[in-house]
Amino acid sequence: RFYDSTVEKFVAQPTEALSLQQMLEFGRAALYDNTKILESARIVQRELPKRLARRLMDLQFLPYIVVTNPHIKRVYDAYYHTFDTIIQQPLVQTHTENEHFTVLLKRLVDEHAPMLDALAAGLRECSRKPFVGQKLHLDNFLDNMLHSRISRRVIAEQHINLANRRPGFIGVICTDLNIREAIDFAVQRTKQACTETYGVTTEVLLSGDISATIPYIPTHLDYMLHELLKNAMRAVVERHHGHMSLHKLLPPVHVRICAAAQDITLRVSDQGGGIADESLDEVWRYGYTTIADEPSVGASGAANSWAEMAGTTTPAGGRYRMGGLGFGLPLSRLYARYFGGDLQLVSMPGYGADAYLNLKRLEGEWQEHHVEEQSESLLSDAVGHYP
Ligand code: W6P
């Protein structure tokens, strides 16, 4: 199982950058040309195995202590199963074949939903090991792993959704996503989670271009907004808990929307005391938070006040079950960068922090930020990442 020349054959093939611009054009063409969806199926059949093979190879190159971890093994097995299943399929030529393939694809996408948690759990267990744990540098591995995961899911879900036509959507892309509505939705859920965890919540004030819309994938924006709001609210509650018992007196989180021609920037400002200088780099590392072990408020001290709330929110689709595993911020930045945007944090220690989420409009001048679907193991200095 661990050595498979088929995997190597696929790793050797270059992956193609699929831009969302292309996907939008493709999706529009599919509306009147019903051979487009067959072509779409074949692109999926061609691209997914190459990307999965690279991840399989990356997993094989991990240190022994990581590969043998049961959670990581489970991820490996799921990737292998998916890789094998897809390459066994005959190339889609007819609509009946496409329907069959789409059902299969949907099942595979669903089967991979728990893999993010499995990856996080495996990483957490390994990094806890004395001596070896502290020497693991898996941030590059996880960046590649999760960037690839985003791309595979976009590719798969775009195809799955081409067939079901929803008004205002082209596949998974909402062509006029209303930013204020997306924020309201995320605020409502985050407030609920905050109340459940701490018994209090902060208000969230909105300002700026509140009628702005952007073509975007709603689930991606929702994930990022939820993460930023969670961090902001948690910082405020931890800093002010005990000082002010009436939640009206908690300083609100301010969200400002700024819409420009090519992009939209959201600034999420909190007065949660900010992030200590020595923690500023750490917040972007995977698995930095210790909140899963220490869910009590304030137990981990001011330096950790940015950390995520414990995993109390499990909304539809289980997208938020990452809470407490420390993937929230780096994964949000990957989502932002995936479509050419970015996520930055500016801290005023002693006062609060501002998160700047920049999103490029997916149409117009936008181009896919093509992070090479490169297998770490093909890099000459790969060993350097895994001491
Ligand atoms: C903090 C740390 C943080 C991260 C992300 C967003 C907002 C905030 N506030 O204190």
PDB file of N, CA and C and ligand atoms in Angstrom, residues 227-233 235-236 268 270 272-275 283 305-307 329 345 352-355, ligand 1:
ATOM      1  N   GLU A 227     -14.341  32.874  11.729  1.00  0.00           N
ATOM      2  CA  GLU A 227     -13.055  32.798  12.428  1.00  0.00           C
ATOM      3  C   GLU A 227     -12.637  34.151  12.985  1.00  0.00           C
ATOM      4  N   LEU A 228     -12.746  35.183  12.159  1.00  0.00           N
ATOM      5  CA  LEU A 228     -12.316  36.513  12.610  1.00  0.00           C
ATOM      6  C   LEU A 228     -13.199  37.024  13.740  1.00  0.00           C
ATOM      7  N   LEU A 229     -14.495  36.812  13.604  1.00  0.00           N
ATOM      8  CA  LEU A 229     -15.416  37.270  14.651  1.00  0.00           C
ATOM      9  C   LEU A 229     -15.197  36.511  15.956  1.00  0.00           C
ATOM     10  N   LYS A 230     -14.971  35.204  15.845  1.00  0.00           N
ATOM     11  CA  LYS A 230     -14.694  34.386  17.025  1.00  0.00           C
ATOM     12  C   LYS A 230     -13.485  34.916  17.782  1.00  0.00           C
ATOM     13  N   ASN A 231     -12.414  35.145  17.042  1.00  0.00           N
ATOM     14  CA  ASN A 231     -11.189  35.649  17.662  1.00  0.00           C
ATOM     15  C   ASN A 231     -11.399  37.013  18.307  1.00  0.00           C
ATOM     16  N   ALA A 232     -12.090  37.879  17.590  1.00  0.00           N
ATOM     17  CA  ALA A 232     -12.313  39.240  18.093  1.00  0.00           C
ATOM     18  C   ALA A 232     -13.182  39.201  19.348  1.00  0.00           C
ATOM     19  N   MET A 233     -14.283  38.480  19.287  1.00  0.00           N
ATOM     20  CA  MET A 233     -15.193  38.418  20.439  1.00  0.00           C
ATOM     21  C   MET A 233     -14.520  37.774  21.634  1.00  0.00           C
ATOM     22  N   ALA A 235     -11.374  37.696  22.374  1.00  0.00           N
ATOM     23  CA  ALA A 235     -10.398  38.613  22.951  1.00  0.00           C
ATOM     24  C   ALA A 235     -11.096  39.638  23.848  1.00  0.00           C
ATOM     25  N   VAL A 236     -12.207  40.183  23.347  1.00  0.00           N
ATOM     26  CA  VAL A 236     -12.945  41.197  24.121  1.00  0.00           C
ATOM     27  C   VAL A 236     -13.498  40.595  25.413  1.00  0.00           C
ATOM     28  N   VAL A 268     -11.990  44.084  10.658  1.00  0.00           N
ATOM     29  CA  VAL A 268     -12.660  43.649  11.888  1.00  0.00           C
ATOM     30  C   VAL A 268     -11.822  44.164  13.063  1.00  0.00           C
ATOM     31  N   ASP A 270     -11.303  44.925  17.132  1.00  0.00           N
ATOM     32  CA  ASP A 270     -11.750  44.636  18.489  1.00  0.00           C
ATOM     33  C   ASP A 270     -10.899  45.387  19.496  1.00  0.00           C
ATOM     34  N   GLY A 272      -9.825  44.013  22.371  1.00  0.00           N
ATOM     35  CA  GLY A 272      -9.587  42.860  23.227  1.00  0.00           C
ATOM     36  C   GLY A 272      -8.183  42.806  23.800  1.00  0.00           C
ATOM     37  N   GLY A 273      -7.458  43.926  23.708  1.00  0.00           N
ATOM     38  CA  GLY A 273      -6.145  43.962  24.318  1.00  0.00           C
ATOM     39  C   GLY A 273      -4.986  43.676  23.378  1.00  0.00           C
ATOM     40  N   GLY A 274      -5.323  43.221  22.159  1.00  0.00           N
ATOM     41  CA  GLY A 274      -4.273  43.001  21.174  1.00  0.00           C
ATOM     42  C   GLY A 274      -3.464  41.735  21.406  1.00  0.00           C
ATOM     43  N   ILE A 275      -2.430  41.593  20.620  1.00  0.00           N
ATOM     44  CA  ILE A 275      -1.599  40.396  20.653  1.00  0.00           C
ATOM     45  C   ILE A 275      -0.184  40.820  21.032  1.00  0.00           C
ATOM     46  N   VAL A 283       0.548  33.191  15.869  1.00  0.00           N
ATOM     47  CA  VAL A 283      -0.875  33.045  15.581  1.00  0.00           C
ATOM     48  C   VAL A 283      -1.117  32.463  14.183  1.00  0.00           C
ATOM     49  N   SER A 305      -4.967  35.323  24.242  1.00  0.00           N
ATOM     50  CA  SER A 305      -6.319  35.858  24.166  1.00  0.00           C
ATOM     51  C   SER A 305      -6.861  35.892  22.745  1.00  0.00           C
ATOM     52  N   TRP A 306      -5.996  35.770  21.787  1.00  0.00           N
ATOM     53  CA  TRP A 306      -6.434  35.733  20.387  1.00  0.00           C
ATOM     54  C   TRP A 306      -7.019  34.388  20.041  1.00  0.00           C
ATOM     55  N   ALA A 307      -6.701  33.376  20.843  1.00  0.00           N
ATOM     56  CA  ALA A 307      -6.977  32.001  20.442  1.00  0.00           C
ATOM     57  C   ALA A 307      -8.468  31.760  20.233  1.00  0.00           C
ATOM     58  N   LEU A 329      -7.061  30.602  11.934  1.00  0.00           N
ATOM     59  CA  LEU A 329      -6.437  31.749  11.283  1.00  0.00           C
ATOM     60  C   LEU A 329      -5.602  31.377  10.065  1.00  0.00           C
ATOM     61  N   LEU A 345      -3.113  40.847  10.147  1.00  0.00           N
ATOM     62  CA  LEU A 345      -3.477  41.263  11.498  1.00  0.00           C
ATOM     63  C   LEU A 345      -2.585  42.416  11.918  1.00  0.00           C
ATOM     64  N   GLY A 352      -6.122  46.577  21.376  1.00  0.00           N
ATOM     65  CA  GLY A 352      -6.927  45.658  20.573  1.00  0.00           C
ATOM     66  C   GLY A 352      -6.225  45.267  19.289  1.00  0.00           C
ATOM     67  N   ALA A 353      -6.974  44.652  18.401  1.00  0.00           N
ATOM     68  CA  ALA A 353      -6.396  44.188  17.137  1.00  0.00           C
ATOM     69  C   ALA A 353      -7.354  44.469  15.988  1.00  0.00           C
ATOM     70  N   ASP A 354      -6.768  44.705  14.819  1.00  0.00           N
ATOM     71  CA  ASP A 354      -7.544  44.853  13.586  1.00  0.00           C
ATOM     72  C   ASP A 354      -7.166  43.718  12.645  1.00  0.00           C
ATOM     73  N   ALA A 355      -8.185  43.047  12.117  1.00  0.00           N
ATOM     74  CA  ALA A 355      -7.931  42.051  11.064  1.00  0.00           C
ATOM     75  C   ALA A 355      -8.385  42.664   9.754  1.00  0.00           C
TER      76      ALA A 355
HETATM   77  C1  W6P B   1      -7.199  39.346  18.782  1.00  0.00           C
HETATM   78  C2  W6P B   1      -6.501  38.243  18.056  1.00  0.00           C
HETATM   79  C3  W6P B   1      -7.260  38.187  16.773  1.00  0.00           C
HETATM   80  C4  W6P B   1      -7.111  37.355  15.682  1.00  0.00           C
HETATM   81  C5  W6P B   1      -7.956  37.511  14.597  1.00  0.00           C
HETATM   82  C6  W6P B   1      -8.938  38.470  14.608  1.00  0.00           C
HETATM   83  C7  W6P B   1      -9.088  39.302  15.697  1.00  0.00           C
HETATM   84  C8  W6P B   1      -8.247  39.149  16.788  1.00  0.00           C
HETATM   85  N1  W6P B   1      -8.200  39.842  18.002  1.00  0.00           N
HETATM   86  O1  W6P B   1      -6.919  39.753  19.894  1.00  0.00           O
END
